[in-house]
mmCIF file of C-alpha atoms and ligand atoms in Angstrom:
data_model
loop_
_atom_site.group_PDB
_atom_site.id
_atom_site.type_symbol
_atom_site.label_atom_id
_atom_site.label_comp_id
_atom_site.label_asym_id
_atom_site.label_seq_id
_atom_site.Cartn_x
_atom_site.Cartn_y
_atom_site.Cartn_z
ATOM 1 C CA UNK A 1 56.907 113.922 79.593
ATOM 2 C CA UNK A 2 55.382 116.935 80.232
ATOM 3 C CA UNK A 3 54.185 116.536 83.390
ATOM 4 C CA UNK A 4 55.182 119.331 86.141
ATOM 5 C CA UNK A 5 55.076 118.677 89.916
ATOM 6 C CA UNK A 6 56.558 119.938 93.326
ATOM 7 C CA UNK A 7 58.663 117.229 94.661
ATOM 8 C CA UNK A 8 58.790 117.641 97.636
ATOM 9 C CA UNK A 9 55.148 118.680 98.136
ATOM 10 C CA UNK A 10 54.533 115.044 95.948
ATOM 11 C CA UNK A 11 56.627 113.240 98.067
ATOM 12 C CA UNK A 12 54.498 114.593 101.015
ATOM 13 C CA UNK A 13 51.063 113.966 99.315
ATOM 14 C CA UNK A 14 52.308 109.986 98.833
ATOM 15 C CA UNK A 15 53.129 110.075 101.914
ATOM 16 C CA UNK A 16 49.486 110.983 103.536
ATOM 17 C CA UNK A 17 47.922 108.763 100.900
ATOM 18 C CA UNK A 18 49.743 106.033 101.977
ATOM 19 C CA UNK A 19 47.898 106.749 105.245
ATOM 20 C CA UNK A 20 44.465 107.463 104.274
ATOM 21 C CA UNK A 21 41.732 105.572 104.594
ATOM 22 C CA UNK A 22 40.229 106.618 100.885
ATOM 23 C CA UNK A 23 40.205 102.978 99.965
ATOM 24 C CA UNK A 24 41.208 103.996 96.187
ATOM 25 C CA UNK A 25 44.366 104.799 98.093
ATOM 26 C CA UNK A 26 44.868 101.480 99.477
ATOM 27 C CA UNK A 27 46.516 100.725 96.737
ATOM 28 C CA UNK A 28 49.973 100.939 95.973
ATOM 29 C CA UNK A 29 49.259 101.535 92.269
ATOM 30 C CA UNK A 30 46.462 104.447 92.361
ATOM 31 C CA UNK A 31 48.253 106.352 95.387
ATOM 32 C CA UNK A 32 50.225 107.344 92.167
ATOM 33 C CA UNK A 33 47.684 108.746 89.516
ATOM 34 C CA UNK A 34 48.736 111.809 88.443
ATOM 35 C CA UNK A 35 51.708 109.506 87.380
ATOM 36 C CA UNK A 36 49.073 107.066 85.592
ATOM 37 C CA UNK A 37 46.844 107.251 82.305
ATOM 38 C CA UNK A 38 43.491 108.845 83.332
ATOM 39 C CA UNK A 39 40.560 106.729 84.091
ATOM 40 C CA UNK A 40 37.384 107.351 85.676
ATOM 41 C CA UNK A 41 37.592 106.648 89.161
ATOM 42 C CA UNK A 42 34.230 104.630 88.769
ATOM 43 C CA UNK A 43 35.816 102.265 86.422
ATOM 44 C CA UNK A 44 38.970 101.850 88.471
ATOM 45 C CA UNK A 45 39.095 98.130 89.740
ATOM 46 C CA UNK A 46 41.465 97.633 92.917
ATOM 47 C CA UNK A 47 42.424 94.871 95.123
ATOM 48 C CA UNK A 48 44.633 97.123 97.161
ATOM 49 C CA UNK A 49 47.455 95.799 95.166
ATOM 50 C CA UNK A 50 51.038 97.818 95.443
ATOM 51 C CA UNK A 51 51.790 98.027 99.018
ATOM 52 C CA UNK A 52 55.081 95.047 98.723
ATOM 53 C CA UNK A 53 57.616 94.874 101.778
ATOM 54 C CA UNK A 54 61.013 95.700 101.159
ATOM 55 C CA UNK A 55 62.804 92.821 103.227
ATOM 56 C CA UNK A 56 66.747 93.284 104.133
ATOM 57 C CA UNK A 57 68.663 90.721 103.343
ATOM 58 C CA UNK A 58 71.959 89.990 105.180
ATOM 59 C CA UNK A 59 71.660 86.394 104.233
ATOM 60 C CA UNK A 60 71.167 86.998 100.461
ATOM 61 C CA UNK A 61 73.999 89.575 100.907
ATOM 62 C CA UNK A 62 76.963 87.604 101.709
ATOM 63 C CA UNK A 63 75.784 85.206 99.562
ATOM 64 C CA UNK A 64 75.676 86.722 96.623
ATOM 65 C CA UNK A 65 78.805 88.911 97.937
ATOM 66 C CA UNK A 66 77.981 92.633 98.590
ATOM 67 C CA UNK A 67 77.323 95.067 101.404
ATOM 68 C CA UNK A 68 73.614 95.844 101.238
ATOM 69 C CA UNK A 69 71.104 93.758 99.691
ATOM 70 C CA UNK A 70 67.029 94.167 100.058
ATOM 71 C CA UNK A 71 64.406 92.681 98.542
ATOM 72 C CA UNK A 72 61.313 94.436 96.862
ATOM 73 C CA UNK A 73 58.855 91.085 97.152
ATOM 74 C CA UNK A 74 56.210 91.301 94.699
ATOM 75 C CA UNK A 75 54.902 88.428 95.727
ATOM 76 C CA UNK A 76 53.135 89.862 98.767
ATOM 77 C CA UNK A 77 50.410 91.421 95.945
ATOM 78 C CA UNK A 78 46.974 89.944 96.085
ATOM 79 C CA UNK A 79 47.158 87.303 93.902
ATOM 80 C CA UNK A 80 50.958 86.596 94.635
ATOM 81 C CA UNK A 81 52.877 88.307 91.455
ATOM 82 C CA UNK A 82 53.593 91.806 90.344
ATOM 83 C CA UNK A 83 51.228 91.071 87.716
ATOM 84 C CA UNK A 84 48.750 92.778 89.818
ATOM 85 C CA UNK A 85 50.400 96.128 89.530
ATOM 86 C CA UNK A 86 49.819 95.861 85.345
ATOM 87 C CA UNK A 87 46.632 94.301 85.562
ATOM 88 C CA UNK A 88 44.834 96.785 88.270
ATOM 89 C CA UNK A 89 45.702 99.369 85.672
ATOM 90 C CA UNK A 90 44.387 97.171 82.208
ATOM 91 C CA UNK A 91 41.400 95.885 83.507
ATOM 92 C CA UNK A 92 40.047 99.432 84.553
ATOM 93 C CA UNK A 93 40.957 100.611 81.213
ATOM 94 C CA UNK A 94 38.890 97.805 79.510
ATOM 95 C CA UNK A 95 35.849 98.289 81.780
ATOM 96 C CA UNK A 96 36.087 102.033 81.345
ATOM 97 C CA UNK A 97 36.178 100.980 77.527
ATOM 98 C CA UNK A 98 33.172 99.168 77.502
ATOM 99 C CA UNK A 99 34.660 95.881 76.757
ATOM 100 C CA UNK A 100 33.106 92.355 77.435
ATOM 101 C CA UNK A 101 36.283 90.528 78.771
ATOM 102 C CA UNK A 102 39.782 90.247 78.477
ATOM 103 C CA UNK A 103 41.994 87.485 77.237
ATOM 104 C CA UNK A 104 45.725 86.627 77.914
ATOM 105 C CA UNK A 105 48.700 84.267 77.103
ATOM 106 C CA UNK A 106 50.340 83.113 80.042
ATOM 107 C CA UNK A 107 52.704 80.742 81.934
ATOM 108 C CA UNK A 108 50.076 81.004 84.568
ATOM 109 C CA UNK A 109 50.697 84.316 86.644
ATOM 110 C CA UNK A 110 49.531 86.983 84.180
ATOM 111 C CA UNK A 111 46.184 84.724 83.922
ATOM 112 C CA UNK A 112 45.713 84.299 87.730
ATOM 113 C CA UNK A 113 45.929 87.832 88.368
ATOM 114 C CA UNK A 114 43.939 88.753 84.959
ATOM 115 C CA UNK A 115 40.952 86.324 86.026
ATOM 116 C CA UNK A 116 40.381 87.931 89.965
ATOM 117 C CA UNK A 117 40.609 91.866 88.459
ATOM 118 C CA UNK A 118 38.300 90.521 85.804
ATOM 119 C CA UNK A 119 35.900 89.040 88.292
ATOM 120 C CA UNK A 120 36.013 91.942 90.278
ATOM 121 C CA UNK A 121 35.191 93.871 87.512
ATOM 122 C CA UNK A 122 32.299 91.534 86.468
ATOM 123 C CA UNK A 123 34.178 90.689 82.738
ATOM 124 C CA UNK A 124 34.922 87.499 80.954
ATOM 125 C CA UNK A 125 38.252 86.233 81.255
ATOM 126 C CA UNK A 126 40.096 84.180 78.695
ATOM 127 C CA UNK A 127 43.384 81.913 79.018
ATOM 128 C CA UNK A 128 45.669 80.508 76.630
ATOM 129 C CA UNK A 129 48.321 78.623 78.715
ATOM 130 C CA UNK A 130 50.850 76.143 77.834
ATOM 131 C CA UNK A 131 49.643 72.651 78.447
ATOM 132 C CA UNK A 132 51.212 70.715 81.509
ATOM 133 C CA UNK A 133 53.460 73.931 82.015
ATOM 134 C CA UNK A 134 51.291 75.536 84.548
ATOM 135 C CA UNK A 135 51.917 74.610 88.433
ATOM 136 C CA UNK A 136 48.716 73.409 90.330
ATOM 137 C CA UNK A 137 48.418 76.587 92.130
ATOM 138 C CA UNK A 138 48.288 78.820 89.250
ATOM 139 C CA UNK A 139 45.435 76.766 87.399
ATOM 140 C CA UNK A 140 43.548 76.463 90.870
ATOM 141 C CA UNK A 141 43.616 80.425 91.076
ATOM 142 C CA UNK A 142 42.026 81.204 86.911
ATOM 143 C CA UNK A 143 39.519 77.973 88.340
ATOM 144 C CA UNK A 144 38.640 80.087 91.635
ATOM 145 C CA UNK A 145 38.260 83.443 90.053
ATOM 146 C CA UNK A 146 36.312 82.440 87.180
ATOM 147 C CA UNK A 147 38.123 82.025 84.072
ATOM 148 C CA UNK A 148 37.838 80.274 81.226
ATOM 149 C CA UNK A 149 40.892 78.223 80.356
ATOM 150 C CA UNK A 150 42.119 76.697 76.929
ATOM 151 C CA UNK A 151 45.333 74.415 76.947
ATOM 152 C CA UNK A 152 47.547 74.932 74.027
ATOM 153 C CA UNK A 153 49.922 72.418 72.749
ATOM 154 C CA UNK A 154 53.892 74.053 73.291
ATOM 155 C CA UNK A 155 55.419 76.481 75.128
ATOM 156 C CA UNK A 156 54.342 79.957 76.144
ATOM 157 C CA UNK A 157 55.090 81.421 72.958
ATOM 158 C CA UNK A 158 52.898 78.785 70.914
ATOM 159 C CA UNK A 159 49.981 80.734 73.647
ATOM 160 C CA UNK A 160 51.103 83.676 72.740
ATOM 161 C CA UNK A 161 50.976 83.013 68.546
ATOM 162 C CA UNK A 162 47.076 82.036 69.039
ATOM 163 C CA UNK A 163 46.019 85.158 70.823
ATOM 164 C CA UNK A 164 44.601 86.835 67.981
ATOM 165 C CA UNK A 165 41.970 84.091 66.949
ATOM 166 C CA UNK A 166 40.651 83.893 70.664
ATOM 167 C CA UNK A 167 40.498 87.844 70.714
ATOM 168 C CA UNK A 168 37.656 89.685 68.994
ATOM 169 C CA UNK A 169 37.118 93.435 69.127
ATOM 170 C CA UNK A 170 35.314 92.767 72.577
ATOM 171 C CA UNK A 171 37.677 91.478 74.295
ATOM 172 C CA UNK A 172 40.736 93.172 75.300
ATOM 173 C CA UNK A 173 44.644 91.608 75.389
ATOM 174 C CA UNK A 174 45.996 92.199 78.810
ATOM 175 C CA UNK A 175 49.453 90.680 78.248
ATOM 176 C CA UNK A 176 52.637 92.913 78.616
ATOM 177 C CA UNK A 177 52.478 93.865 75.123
ATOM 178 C CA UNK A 178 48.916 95.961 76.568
ATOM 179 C CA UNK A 179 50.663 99.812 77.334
ATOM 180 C CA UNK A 180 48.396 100.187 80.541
ATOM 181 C CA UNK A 181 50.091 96.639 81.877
ATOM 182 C CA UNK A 182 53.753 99.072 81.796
ATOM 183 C CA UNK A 183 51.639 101.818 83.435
ATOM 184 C CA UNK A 184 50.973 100.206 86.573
ATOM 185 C CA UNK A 185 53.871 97.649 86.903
ATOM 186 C CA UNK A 186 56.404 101.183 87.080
ATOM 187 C CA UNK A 187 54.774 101.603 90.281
ATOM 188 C CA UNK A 188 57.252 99.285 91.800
ATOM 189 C CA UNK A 189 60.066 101.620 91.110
ATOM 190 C CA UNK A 190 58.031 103.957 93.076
ATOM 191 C CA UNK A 191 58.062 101.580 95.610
ATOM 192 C CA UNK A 192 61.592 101.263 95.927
ATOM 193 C CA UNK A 193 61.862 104.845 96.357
ATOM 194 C CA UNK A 194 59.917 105.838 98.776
ATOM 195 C CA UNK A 195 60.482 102.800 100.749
ATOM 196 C CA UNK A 196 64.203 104.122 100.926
ATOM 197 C CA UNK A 197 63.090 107.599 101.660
ATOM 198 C CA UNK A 198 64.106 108.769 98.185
ATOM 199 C CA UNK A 199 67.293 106.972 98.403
ATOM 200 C CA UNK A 200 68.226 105.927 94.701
ATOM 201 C CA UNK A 201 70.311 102.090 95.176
ATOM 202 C CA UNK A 202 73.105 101.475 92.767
ATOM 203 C CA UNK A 203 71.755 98.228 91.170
ATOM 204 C CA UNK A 204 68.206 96.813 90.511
ATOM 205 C CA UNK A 205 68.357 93.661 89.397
ATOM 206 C CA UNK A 206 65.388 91.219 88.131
ATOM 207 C CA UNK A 207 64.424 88.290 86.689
ATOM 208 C CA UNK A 208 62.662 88.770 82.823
ATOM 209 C CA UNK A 209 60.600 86.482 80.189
ATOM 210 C CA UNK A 210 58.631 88.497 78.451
ATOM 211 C CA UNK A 211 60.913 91.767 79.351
ATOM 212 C CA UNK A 212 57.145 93.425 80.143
ATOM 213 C CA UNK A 213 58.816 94.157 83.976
ATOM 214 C CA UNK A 214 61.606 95.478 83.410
ATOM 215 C CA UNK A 215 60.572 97.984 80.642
ATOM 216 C CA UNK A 216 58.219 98.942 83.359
ATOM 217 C CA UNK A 217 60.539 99.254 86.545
ATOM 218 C CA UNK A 218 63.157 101.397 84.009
ATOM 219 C CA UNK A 219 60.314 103.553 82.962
ATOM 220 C CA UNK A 220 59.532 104.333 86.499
ATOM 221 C CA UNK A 221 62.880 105.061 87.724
ATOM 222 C CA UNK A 222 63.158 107.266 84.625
ATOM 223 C CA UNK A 223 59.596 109.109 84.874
ATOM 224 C CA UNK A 224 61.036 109.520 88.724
ATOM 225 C CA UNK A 225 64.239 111.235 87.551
ATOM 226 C CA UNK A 226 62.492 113.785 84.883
ATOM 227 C CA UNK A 227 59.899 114.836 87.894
ATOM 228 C CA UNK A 228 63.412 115.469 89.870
ATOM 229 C CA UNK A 229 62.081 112.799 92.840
ATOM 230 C CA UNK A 230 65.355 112.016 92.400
ATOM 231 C CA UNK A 231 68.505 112.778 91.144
ATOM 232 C CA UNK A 232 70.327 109.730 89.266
ATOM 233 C CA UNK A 233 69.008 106.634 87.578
ATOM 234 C CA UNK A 234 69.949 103.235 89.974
ATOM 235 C CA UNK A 235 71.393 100.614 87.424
ATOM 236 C CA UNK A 236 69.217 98.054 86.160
ATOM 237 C CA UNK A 237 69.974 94.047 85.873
ATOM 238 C CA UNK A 238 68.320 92.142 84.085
ATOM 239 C CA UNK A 239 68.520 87.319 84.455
ATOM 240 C CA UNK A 240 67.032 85.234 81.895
ATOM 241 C CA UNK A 241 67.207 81.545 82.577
ATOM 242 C CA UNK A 242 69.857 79.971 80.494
ATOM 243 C CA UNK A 243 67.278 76.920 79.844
ATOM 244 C CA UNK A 244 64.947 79.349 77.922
ATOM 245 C CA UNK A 245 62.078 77.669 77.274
ATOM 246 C CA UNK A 246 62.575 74.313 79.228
ATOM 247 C CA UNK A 247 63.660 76.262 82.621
ATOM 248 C CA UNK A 248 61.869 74.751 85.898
ATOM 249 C CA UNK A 249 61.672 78.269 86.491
ATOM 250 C CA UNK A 250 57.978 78.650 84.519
ATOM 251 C CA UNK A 251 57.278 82.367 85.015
ATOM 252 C CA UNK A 252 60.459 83.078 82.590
ATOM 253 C CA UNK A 253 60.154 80.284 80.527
ATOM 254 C CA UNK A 254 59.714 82.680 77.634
ATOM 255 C CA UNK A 255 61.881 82.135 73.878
ATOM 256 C CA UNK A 256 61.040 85.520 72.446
ATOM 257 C CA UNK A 257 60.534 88.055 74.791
ATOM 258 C CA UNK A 258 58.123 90.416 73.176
ATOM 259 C CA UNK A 259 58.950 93.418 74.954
ATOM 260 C CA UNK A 260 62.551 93.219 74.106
ATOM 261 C CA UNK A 261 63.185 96.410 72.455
ATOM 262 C CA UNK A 262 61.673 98.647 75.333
ATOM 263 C CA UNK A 263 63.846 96.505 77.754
ATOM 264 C CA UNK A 264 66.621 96.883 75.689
ATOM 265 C CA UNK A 265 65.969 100.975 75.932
ATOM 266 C CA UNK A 266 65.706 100.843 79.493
ATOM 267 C CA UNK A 267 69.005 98.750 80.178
ATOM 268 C CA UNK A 268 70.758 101.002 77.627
ATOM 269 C CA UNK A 269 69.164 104.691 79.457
ATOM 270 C CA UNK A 270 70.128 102.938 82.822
ATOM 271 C CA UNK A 271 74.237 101.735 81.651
ATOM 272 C CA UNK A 272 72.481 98.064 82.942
ATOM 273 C CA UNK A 273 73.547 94.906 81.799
ATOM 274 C CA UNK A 274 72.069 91.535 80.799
ATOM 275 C CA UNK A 275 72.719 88.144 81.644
ATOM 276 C CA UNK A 276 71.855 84.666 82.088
ATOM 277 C CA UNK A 277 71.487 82.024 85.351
ATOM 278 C CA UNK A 278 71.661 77.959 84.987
ATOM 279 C CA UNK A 279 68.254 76.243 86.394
ATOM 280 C CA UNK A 280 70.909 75.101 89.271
ATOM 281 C CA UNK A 281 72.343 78.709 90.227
ATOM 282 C CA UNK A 282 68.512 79.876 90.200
ATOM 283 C CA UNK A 283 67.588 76.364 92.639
ATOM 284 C CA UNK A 284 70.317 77.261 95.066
ATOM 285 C CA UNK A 285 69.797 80.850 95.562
ATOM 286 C CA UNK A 286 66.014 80.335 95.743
ATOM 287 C CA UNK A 287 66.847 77.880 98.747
ATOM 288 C CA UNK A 288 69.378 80.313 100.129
ATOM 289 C CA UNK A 289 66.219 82.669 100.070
ATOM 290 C CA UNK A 290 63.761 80.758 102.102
ATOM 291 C CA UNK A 291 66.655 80.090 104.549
ATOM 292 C CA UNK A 292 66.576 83.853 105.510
ATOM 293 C CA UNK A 293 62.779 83.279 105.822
ATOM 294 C CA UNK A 294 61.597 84.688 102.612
ATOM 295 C CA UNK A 295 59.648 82.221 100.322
ATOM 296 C CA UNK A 296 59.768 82.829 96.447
ATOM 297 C CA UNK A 297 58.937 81.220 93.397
ATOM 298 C CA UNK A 298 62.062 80.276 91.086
ATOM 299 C CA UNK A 299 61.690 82.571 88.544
ATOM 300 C CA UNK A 300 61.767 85.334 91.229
ATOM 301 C CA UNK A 301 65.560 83.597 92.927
ATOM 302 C CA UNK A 302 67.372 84.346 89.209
ATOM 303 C CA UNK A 303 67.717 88.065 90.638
ATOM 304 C CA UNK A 304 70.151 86.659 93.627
ATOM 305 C CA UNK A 305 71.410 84.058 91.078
ATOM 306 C CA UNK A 306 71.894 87.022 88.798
ATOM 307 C CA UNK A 307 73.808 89.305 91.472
ATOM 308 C CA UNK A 308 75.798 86.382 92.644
ATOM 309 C CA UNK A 309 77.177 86.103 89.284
ATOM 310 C CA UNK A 310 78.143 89.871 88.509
ATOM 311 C CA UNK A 311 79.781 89.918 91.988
ATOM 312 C CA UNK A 312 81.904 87.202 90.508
ATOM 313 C CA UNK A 313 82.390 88.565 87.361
ATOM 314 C CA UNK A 314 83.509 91.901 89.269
ATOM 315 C CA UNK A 315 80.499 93.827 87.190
ATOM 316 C CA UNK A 316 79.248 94.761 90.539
ATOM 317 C CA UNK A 317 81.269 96.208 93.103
ATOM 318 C CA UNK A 318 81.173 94.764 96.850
ATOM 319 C CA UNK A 319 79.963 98.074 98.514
ATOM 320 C CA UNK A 320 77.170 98.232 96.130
ATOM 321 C CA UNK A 321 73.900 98.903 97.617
ATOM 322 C CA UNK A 322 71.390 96.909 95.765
ATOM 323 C CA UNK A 323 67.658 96.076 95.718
ATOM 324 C CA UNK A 324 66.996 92.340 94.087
ATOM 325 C CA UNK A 325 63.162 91.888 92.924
ATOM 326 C CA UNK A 326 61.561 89.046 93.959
ATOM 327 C CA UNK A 327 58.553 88.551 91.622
ATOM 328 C CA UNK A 328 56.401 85.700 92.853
ATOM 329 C CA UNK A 329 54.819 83.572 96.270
ATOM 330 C CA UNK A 330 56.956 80.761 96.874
ATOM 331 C CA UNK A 331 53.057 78.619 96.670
ATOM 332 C CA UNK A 332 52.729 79.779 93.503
ATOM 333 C CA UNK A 333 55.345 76.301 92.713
ATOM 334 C CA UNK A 334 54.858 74.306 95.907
ATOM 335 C CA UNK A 335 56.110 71.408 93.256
ATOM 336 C CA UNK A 336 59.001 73.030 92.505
ATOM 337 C CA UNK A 337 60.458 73.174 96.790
ATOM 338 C CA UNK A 338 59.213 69.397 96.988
ATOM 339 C CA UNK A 339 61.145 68.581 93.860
ATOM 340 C CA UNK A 340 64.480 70.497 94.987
ATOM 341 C CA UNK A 341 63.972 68.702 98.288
ATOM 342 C CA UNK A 342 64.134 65.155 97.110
HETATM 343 C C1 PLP B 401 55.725 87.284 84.772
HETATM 344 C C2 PLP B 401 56.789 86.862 85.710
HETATM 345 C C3 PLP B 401 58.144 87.078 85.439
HETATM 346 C C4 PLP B 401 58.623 87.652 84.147
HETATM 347 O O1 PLP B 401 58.244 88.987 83.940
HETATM 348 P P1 PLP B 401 58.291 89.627 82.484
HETATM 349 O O2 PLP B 401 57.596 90.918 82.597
HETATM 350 O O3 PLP B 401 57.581 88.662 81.574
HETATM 351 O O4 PLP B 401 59.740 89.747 82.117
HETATM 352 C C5 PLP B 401 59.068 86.719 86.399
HETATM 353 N N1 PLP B 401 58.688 86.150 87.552
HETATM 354 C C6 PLP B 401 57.389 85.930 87.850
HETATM 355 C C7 PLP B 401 57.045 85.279 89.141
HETATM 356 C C8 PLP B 401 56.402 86.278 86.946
HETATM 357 O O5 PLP B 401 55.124 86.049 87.246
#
């Protein structure tokens, strides 16, 4: 990267963004854009995603068995996933191209947050979702916002395989596999940085389908380190659901994650390490979660499933310092706390 900056005196300008009332800087994502592809401010289309609490944890701490635990919740973003970090970022880049909609494979989140930018932006929105594998809420959010919706027989990647006869030259793909998507979703290792007032944690650890997230998150971090924001790389972990495709937890119900190579990069660059959770481990810790007050959506409870189980193993020491991602709204699967509950 050949980008140069002060700093400090970047550190500083984030800082007074954060502040401002320039409502491009409302968001979390564009308070960043020297650090972003350029696009014409008048295509840029915001929801004043980006600006995610980082929530201490004692309860998730002793749980899972370490010193420090916080959690970055992505599910406080306007639609209620860190989708909206990616999509801010694609869906300006497809209005600034000219384009008459956008289209997307999804489990349900990357379509909910793809239909409101794309209404905001006045385009045509397209989903290919897996039928009966999409919670209530999720379907009731593509309805709200606008967009058009076709059921496809199998599992997320069956979506995925049909993309390209829904997609003319028109209509832009804005799943992971679209580079502006990675763009904006690094913005949440930004996030964690200056949340902690530069502080780099030892371990990051998220939940992955597609692997789209945590290419992302790495990248930041690493873009961070080259513009010497900070000083060492925090190490990355990264929990698939053991159930693969059939997992309760939809959101990673993913077989082949098609950003696997980048991911695999990242959790190489950062000495991480990969692993899996049983549906059960991800149930309990996603209880043990709204016990300290914090709702989630399962997918988002494998990252205290995940840490639980390298404190075990002894892959992560007790006095680590860690920040787990949470990555959806606990209503984004009301079904799924009514279900654990019976
Ligand atoms: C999309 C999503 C994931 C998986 O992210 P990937 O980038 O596909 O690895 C996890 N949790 C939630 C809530 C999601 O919406």
């Amino acid at each position: 990267m050949e980008r140069r900056l002060d700093p400090l005196g970047y550190k500083r300008i984030v800082r007074e963004r954060r502040g401002s009332y320039e409502p491009l800087f409302a968001s979390g994502v564009w308070r960043y854009r020297e650090l972003l592809p350029p696009i014409d401010p008048t295509s840029i289309v915001s929801l004043a995603e980006g600006n995610m609490p980082l929530y201490e944890a004692p309860g998730g701490a002793s749980y899972a068995g370490v010193d420090r635990l916080a959690y970055l919740h992505l599910g406080m973003n306007p639609t209620g996933s860190f989708k909206d970090l990616g999509m801010t970022v694609a869906v300006s880049a497809a209005k600034a191209a000219g384009m008459r909609g956008v289209v997307a494979a999804s489990t349900g989140n990357t379509a909910s947050s793809m239909a409101a930018y794309a209404a905001r932006a006045g385009l045509e929105a397209h989903a290919l979702v897996p039928r009966g594998r999409v919670t209530q809420a999720k379907l009731a959010q593509m309805l709200e916002y606008g967009a058009r919706i076709v059921e496809v027989e199998g599992s997320f990647d069956d979506a995925f395989a049909q993309l390209d006869r829904v997609a003319d030259g028109a209509l832009q793909i804005v799943n992971s596999t679209n580079p502006f998507r990675l763009e904006g979703q690094k913005c949440a290792a930004f996030s964690i940085l200056e949340q902690r007032g530069w502080h780099v944690p030892d371990w990051v650890v998220l939940p992955g389908g597609n692997l789209g997230n945590i290419s992302a998150i790495g990248r930041g971090f690493r873009e961070a380190l080259e513009l010497h924001l900070i000083d060492r790389l925090p190490r990355l972990a990264l929990v698939r659901a053991d159930a693969g495709t059939q997992t309760r937890a939809t959101a990673i119900a993913v077989g082949i994650p098609q950003s696997r190579e980048r991911a695999s990069r990242e959790l190489h660059e950062s000495d991480g390490i990969e692993l899996v959770a049983s549906d059960e481990a991800i149930f309990a810790a996603k209880a043990r979660i709204g016990r300290e007050g914090i709702g989630c959506e399962p997918a988002s409870a494998a990252s205290l499933a995940g840490l639980r189980i390298l404190r075990e193993r002894g892959r992560v020491a007790p006095d680590a310092d860690v920040v787990a991602v949470l990555t959806g709204h606990v209503l984004k699967d009301a079904g799924a706390v009514q279900h654990a509950a019976v």
